mmCIF file of C-alpha atoms in Angstrom:
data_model
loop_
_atom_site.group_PDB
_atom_site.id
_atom_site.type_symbol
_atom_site.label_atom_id
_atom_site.label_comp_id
_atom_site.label_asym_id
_atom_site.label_seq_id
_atom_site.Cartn_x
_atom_site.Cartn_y
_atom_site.Cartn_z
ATOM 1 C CA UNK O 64 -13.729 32.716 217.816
ATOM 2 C CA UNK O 65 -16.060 29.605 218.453
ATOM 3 C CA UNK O 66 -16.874 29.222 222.123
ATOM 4 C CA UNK O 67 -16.072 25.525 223.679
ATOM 5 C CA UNK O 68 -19.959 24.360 225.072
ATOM 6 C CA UNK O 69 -23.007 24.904 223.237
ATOM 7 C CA UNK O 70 -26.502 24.050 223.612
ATOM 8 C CA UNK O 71 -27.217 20.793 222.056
ATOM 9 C CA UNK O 72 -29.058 21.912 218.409
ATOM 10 C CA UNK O 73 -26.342 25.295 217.905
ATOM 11 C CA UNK O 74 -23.682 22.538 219.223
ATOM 12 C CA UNK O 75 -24.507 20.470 215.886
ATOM 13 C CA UNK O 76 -24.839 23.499 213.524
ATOM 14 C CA UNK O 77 -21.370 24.636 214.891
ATOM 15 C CA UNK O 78 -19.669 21.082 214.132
ATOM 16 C CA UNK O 79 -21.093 20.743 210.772
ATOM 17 C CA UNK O 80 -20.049 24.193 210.032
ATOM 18 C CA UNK O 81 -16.575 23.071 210.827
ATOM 19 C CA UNK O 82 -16.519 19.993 208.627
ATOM 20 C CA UNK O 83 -17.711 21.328 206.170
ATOM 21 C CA UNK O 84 -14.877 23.794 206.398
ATOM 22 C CA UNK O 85 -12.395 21.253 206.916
ATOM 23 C CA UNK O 86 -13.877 19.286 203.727
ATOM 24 C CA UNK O 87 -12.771 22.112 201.955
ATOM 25 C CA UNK O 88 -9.024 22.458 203.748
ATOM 26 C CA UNK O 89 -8.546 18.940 203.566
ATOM 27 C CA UNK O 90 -9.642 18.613 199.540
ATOM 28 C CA UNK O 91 -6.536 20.512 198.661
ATOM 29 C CA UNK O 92 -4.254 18.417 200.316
ATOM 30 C CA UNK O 93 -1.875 16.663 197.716
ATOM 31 C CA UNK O 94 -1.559 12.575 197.787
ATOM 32 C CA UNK O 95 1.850 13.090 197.700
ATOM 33 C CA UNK O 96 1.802 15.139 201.041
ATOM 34 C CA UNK O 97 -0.764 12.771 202.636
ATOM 35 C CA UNK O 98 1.427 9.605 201.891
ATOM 36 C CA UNK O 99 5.061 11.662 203.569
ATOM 37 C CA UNK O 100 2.838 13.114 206.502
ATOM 38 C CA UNK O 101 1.504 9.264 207.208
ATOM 39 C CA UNK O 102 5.092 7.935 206.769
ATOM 40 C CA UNK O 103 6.185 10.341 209.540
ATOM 41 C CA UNK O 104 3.530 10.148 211.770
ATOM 42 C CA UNK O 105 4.218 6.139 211.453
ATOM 43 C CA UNK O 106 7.995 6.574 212.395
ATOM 44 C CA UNK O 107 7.120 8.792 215.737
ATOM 45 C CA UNK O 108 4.678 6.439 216.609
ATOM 46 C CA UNK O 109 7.517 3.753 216.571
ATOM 47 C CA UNK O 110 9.399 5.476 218.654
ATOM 48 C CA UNK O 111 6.372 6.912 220.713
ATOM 49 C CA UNK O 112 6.889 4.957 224.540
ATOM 50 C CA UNK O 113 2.892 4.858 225.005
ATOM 51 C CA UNK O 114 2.852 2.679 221.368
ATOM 52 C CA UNK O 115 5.892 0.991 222.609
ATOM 53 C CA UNK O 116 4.481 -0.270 226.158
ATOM 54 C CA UNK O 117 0.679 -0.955 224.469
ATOM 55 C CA UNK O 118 -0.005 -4.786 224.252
ATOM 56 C CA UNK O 119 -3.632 -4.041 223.155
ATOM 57 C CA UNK O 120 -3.652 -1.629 220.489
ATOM 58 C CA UNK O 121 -6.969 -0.151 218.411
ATOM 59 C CA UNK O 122 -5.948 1.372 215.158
ATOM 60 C CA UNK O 123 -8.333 3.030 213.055
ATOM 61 C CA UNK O 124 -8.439 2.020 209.105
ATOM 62 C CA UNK O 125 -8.514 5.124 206.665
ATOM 63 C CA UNK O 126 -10.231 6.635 204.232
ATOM 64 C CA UNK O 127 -9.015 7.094 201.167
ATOM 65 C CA UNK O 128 -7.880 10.631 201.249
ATOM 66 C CA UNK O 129 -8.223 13.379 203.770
ATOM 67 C CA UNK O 130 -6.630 11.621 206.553
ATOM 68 C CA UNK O 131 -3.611 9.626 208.118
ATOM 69 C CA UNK O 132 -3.410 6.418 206.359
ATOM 70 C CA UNK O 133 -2.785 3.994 208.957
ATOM 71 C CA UNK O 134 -1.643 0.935 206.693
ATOM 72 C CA UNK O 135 1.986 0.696 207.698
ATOM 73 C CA UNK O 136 1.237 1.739 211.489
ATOM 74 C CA UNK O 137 -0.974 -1.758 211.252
ATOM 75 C CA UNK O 138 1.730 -3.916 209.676
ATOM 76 C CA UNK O 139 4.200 -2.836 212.160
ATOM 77 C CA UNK O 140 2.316 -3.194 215.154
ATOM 78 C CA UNK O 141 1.124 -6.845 213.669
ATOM 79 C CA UNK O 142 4.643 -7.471 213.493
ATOM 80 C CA UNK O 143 5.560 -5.941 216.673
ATOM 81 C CA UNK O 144 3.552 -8.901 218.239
ATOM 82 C CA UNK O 145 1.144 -6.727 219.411
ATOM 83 C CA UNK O 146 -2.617 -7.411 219.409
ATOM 84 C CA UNK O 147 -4.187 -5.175 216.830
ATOM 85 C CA UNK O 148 -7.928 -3.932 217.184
ATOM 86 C CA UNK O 149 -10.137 -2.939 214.131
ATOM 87 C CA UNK O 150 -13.535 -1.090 214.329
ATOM 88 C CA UNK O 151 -16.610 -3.044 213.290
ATOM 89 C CA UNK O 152 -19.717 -0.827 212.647
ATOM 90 C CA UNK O 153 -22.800 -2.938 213.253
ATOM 91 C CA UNK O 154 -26.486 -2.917 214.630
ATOM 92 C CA UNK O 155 -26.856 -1.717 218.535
ATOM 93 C CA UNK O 156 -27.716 -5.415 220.334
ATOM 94 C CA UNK O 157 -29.777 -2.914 222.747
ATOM 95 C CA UNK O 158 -32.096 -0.714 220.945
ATOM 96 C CA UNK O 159 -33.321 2.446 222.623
ATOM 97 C CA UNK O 160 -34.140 5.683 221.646
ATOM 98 C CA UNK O 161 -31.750 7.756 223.880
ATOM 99 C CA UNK O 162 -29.241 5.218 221.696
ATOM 100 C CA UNK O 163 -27.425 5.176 218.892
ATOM 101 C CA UNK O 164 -28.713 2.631 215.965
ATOM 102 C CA UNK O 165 -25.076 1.422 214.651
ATOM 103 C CA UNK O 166 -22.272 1.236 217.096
ATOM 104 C CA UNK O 167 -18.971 0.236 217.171
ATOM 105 C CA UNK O 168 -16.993 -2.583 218.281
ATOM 106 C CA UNK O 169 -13.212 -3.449 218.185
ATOM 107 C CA UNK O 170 -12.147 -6.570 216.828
ATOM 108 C CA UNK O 171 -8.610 -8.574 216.448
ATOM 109 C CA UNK O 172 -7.093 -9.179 213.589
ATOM 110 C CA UNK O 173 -5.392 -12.289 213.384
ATOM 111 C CA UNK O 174 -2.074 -12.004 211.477
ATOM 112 C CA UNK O 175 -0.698 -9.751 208.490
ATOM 113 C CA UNK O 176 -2.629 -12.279 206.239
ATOM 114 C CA UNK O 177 -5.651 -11.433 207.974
ATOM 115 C CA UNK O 178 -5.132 -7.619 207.663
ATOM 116 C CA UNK O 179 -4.464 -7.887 203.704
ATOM 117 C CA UNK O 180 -7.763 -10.074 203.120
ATOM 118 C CA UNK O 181 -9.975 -7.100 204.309
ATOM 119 C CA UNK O 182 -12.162 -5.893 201.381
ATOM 120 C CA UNK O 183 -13.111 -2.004 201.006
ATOM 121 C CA UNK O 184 -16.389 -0.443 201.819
ATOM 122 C CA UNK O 185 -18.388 2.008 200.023
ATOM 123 C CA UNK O 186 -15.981 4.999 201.409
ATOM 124 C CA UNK O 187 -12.664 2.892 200.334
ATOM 125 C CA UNK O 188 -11.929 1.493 204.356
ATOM 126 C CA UNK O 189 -10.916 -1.770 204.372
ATOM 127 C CA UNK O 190 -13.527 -3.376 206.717
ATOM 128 C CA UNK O 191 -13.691 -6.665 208.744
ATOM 129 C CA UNK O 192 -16.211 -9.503 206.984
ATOM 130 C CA UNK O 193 -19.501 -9.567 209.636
ATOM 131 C CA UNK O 194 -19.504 -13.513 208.682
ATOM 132 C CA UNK O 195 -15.955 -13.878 211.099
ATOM 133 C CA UNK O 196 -17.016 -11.585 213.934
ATOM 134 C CA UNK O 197 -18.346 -14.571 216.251
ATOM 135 C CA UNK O 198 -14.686 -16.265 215.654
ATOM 136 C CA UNK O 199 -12.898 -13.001 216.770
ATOM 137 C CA UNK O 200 -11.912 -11.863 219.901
ATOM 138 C CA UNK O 201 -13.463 -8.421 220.377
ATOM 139 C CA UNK O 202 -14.129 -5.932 222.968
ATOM 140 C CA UNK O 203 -17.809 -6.399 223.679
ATOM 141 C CA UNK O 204 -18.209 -9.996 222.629
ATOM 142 C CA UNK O 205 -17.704 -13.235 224.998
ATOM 143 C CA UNK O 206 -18.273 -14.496 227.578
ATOM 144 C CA UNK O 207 -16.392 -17.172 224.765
ATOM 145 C CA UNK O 208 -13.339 -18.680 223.602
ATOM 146 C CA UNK O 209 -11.624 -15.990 223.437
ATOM 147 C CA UNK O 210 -12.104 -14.674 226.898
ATOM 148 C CA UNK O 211 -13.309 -11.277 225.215
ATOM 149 C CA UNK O 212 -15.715 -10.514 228.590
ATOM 150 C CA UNK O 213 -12.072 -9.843 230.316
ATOM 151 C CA UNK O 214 -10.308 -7.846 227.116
ATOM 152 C CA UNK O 215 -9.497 -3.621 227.310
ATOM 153 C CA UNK O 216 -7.304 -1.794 225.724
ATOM 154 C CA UNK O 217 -4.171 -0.209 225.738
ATOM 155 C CA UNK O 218 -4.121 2.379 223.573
ATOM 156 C CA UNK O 219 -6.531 3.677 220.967
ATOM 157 C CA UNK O 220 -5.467 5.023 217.961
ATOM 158 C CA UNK O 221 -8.223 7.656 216.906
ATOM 159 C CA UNK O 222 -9.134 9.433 214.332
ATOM 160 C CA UNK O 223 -10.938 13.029 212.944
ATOM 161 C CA UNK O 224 -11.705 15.819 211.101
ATOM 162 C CA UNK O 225 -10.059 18.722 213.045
ATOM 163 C CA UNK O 226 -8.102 19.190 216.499
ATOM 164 C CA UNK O 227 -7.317 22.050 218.592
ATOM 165 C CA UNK O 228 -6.184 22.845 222.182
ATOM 166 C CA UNK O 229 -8.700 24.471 224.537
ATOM 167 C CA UNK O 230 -6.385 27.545 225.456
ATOM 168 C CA UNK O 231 -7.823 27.275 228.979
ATOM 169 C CA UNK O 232 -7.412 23.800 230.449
ATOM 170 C CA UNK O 233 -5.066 22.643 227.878
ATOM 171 C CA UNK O 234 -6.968 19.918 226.737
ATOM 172 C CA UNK O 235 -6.605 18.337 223.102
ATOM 173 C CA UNK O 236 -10.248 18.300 221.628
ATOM 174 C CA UNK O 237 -11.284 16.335 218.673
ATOM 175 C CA UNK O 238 -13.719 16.988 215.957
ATOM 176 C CA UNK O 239 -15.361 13.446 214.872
ATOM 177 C CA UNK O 240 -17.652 12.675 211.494
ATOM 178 C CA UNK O 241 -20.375 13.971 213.282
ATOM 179 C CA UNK O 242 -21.905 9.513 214.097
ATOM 180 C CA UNK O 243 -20.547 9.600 217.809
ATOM 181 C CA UNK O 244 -18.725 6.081 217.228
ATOM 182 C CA UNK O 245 -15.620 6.584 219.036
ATOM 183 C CA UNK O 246 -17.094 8.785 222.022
ATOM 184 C CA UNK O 247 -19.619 6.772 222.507
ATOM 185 C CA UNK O 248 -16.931 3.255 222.251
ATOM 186 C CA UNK O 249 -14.853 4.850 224.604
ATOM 187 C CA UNK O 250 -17.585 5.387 227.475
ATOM 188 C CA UNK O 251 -18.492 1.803 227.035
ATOM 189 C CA UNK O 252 -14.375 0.814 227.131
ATOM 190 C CA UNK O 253 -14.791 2.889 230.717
ATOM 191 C CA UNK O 254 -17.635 1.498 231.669
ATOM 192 C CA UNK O 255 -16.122 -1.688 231.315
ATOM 193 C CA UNK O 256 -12.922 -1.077 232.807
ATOM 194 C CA UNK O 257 -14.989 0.033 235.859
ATOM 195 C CA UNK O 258 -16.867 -3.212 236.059
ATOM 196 C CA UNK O 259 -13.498 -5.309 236.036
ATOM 197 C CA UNK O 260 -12.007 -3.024 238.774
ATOM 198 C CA UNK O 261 -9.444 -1.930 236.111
ATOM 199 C CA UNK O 262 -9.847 1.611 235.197
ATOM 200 C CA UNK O 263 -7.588 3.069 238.117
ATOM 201 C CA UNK O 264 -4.862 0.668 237.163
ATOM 202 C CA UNK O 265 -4.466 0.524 233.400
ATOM 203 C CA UNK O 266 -7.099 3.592 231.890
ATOM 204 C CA UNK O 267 -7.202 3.399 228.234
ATOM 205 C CA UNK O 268 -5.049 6.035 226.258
ATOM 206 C CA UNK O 269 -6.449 8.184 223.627
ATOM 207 C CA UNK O 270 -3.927 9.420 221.158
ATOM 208 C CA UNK O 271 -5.214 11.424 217.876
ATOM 209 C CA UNK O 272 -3.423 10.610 214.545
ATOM 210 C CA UNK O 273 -3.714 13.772 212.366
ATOM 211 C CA UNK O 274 -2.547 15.612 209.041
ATOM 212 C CA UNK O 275 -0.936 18.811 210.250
ATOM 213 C CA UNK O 276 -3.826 20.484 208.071
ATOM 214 C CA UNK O 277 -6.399 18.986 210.399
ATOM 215 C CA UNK O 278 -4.302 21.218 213.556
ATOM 216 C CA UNK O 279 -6.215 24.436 214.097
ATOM 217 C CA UNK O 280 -3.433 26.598 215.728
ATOM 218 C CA UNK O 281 -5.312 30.214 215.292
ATOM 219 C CA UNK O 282 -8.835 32.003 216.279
ATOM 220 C CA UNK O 283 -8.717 32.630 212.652
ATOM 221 C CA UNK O 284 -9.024 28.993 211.631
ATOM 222 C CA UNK O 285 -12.330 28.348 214.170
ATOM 223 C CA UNK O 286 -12.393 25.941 217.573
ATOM 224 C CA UNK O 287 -13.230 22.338 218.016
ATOM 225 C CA UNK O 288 -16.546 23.193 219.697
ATOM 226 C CA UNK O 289 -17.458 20.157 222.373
ATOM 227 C CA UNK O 290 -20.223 18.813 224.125
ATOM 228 C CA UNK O 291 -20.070 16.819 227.915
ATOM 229 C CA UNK O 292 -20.116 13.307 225.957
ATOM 230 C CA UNK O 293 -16.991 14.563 223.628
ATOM 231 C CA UNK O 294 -13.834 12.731 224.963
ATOM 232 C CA UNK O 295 -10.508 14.818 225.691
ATOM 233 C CA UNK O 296 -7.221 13.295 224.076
ATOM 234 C CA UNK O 297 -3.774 12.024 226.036
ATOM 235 C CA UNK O 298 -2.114 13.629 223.201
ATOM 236 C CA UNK O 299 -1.852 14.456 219.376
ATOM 237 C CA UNK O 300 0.840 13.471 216.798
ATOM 238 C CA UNK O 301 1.047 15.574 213.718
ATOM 239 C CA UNK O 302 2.016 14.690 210.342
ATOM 240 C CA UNK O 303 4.935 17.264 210.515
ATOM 241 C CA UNK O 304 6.213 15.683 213.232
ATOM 242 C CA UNK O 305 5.276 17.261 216.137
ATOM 243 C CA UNK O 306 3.783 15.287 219.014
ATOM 244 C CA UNK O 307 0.936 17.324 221.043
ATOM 245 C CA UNK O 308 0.766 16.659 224.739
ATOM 246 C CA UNK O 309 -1.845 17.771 227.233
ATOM 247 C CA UNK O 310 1.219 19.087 230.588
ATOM 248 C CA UNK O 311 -1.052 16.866 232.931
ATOM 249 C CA UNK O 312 -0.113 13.969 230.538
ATOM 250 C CA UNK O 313 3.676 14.860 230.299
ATOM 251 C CA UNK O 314 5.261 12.110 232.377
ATOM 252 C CA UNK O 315 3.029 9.302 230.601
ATOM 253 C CA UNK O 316 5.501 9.872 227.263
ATOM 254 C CA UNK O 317 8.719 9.797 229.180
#
């Protein structure tokens, strides 16, 4: 069985180990079976009272194949009336070498119209045009029209490559692609929250969308190994259905 905590360099070796694993689990999982496991993981989340309560909601946009596809958990929440987040991938505005080179930003999408202009990348994910970024409201723009210096989330829809529970504290840890975009988003969404006095009030929610595949249940199937900038999850639903929460985080679903 993995252990949790590494040192930094066996840390990396572990994770890629597991993805590369994971490539291979994932690679035999049907279309057909991706496309019923996102319809019901886009149903619970309807019904899900953390989705239901979120005004502010980031969703991730999928890949191809290998993961939730996240198109019809957009539409509805566009429709819902809620304000619907998008990752944007672009240059760090502070270079440094303890820093990442690309980060990620959130940014709204204005209508369904909007949503069904996006064009694909190179990896198939529909991506926001960098020529409309300055007109959109987005987590670390503004100060500007759109007041983004005073915008957090509700809820953040994330994504990965493998989850677990740590059988010891209960917590739901996430495997990511290995770039650091979301952990290192989400310490910036804190640090944020902190400087507006917020992050008592309203924290941010962290919910993992997964293929029931991507659930390692067993020693035999390996352990999300983690390091002290990894981010714990509020909770985990599952393409069979099931909805994974941490019993610290019970009441929040209720």
């Amino acid at each position: 069985m993995v252990e949790p905590h590494f040192e930094m360099a066996s840390l990396n070796a572990v994770k890629q180990q597991l993805r590369l694993t994971m490539k291979h689990r994932l690679g035999a999982v049907s279309r057909e079976s991706a496309i019923a496991q996102s319809a019901t993981v886009a149903n619970t989340l309807r019904n899900f009272k953390p989705y239901q309560d979120a005004k502010r909601v980031s969703i991730f946009l999928s890949m191809p194949t290998g993961e939730i596809q996240t198109d019809g958990i957009v539409k509805h929440a566009l429709e819902a009336g809620k304000e619907v987040f998008v990752p944007y991938l672009h240059r760090n505005p502070s270079p440094s070498p303890d820093l990442p080179q690309r980060v990620m930003d959130m940014v709204r999408l204005n209508n369904l119209r909007d949503y069904e202009s996006l064009k694909p990348d190179r990896w198939g994910i529909p991506s926001v045009d960098p020529g409309t970024v300055h007109e959109r409201q987005r987590i670390f723009g503004g100060p500007d029209a759109h007041h983004s210096d005073q915008v957090l989330l509700d809820l953040i829809l994330v994504p990965g490559v493998a989850f677990d529970i740590d059988s010891e504290s209960g917590a739901i840890r996430r495997l990511g692609h290995g770039k650091g975009f979301y952990d290192y988003f989400i310490n910036r969404h804190n640090a944020k929250a902190v400087s507006l006095g917020k992050q008592e009030s309203s924290p941010v929610l962290l919910y993992g969308l997964a293929l029931h595949e991507q659930f390692l249940t067993s020693p035999s199937e390996g352990a999300v190994p983690v390091g002290p900038l990894d981010q714990p999850l509020d909770g985990l639903l599952l393409g069979n259905g099931d909805i994974i929460i941490p019993s610290s985080h019970q009441n929040e679903t209720e």
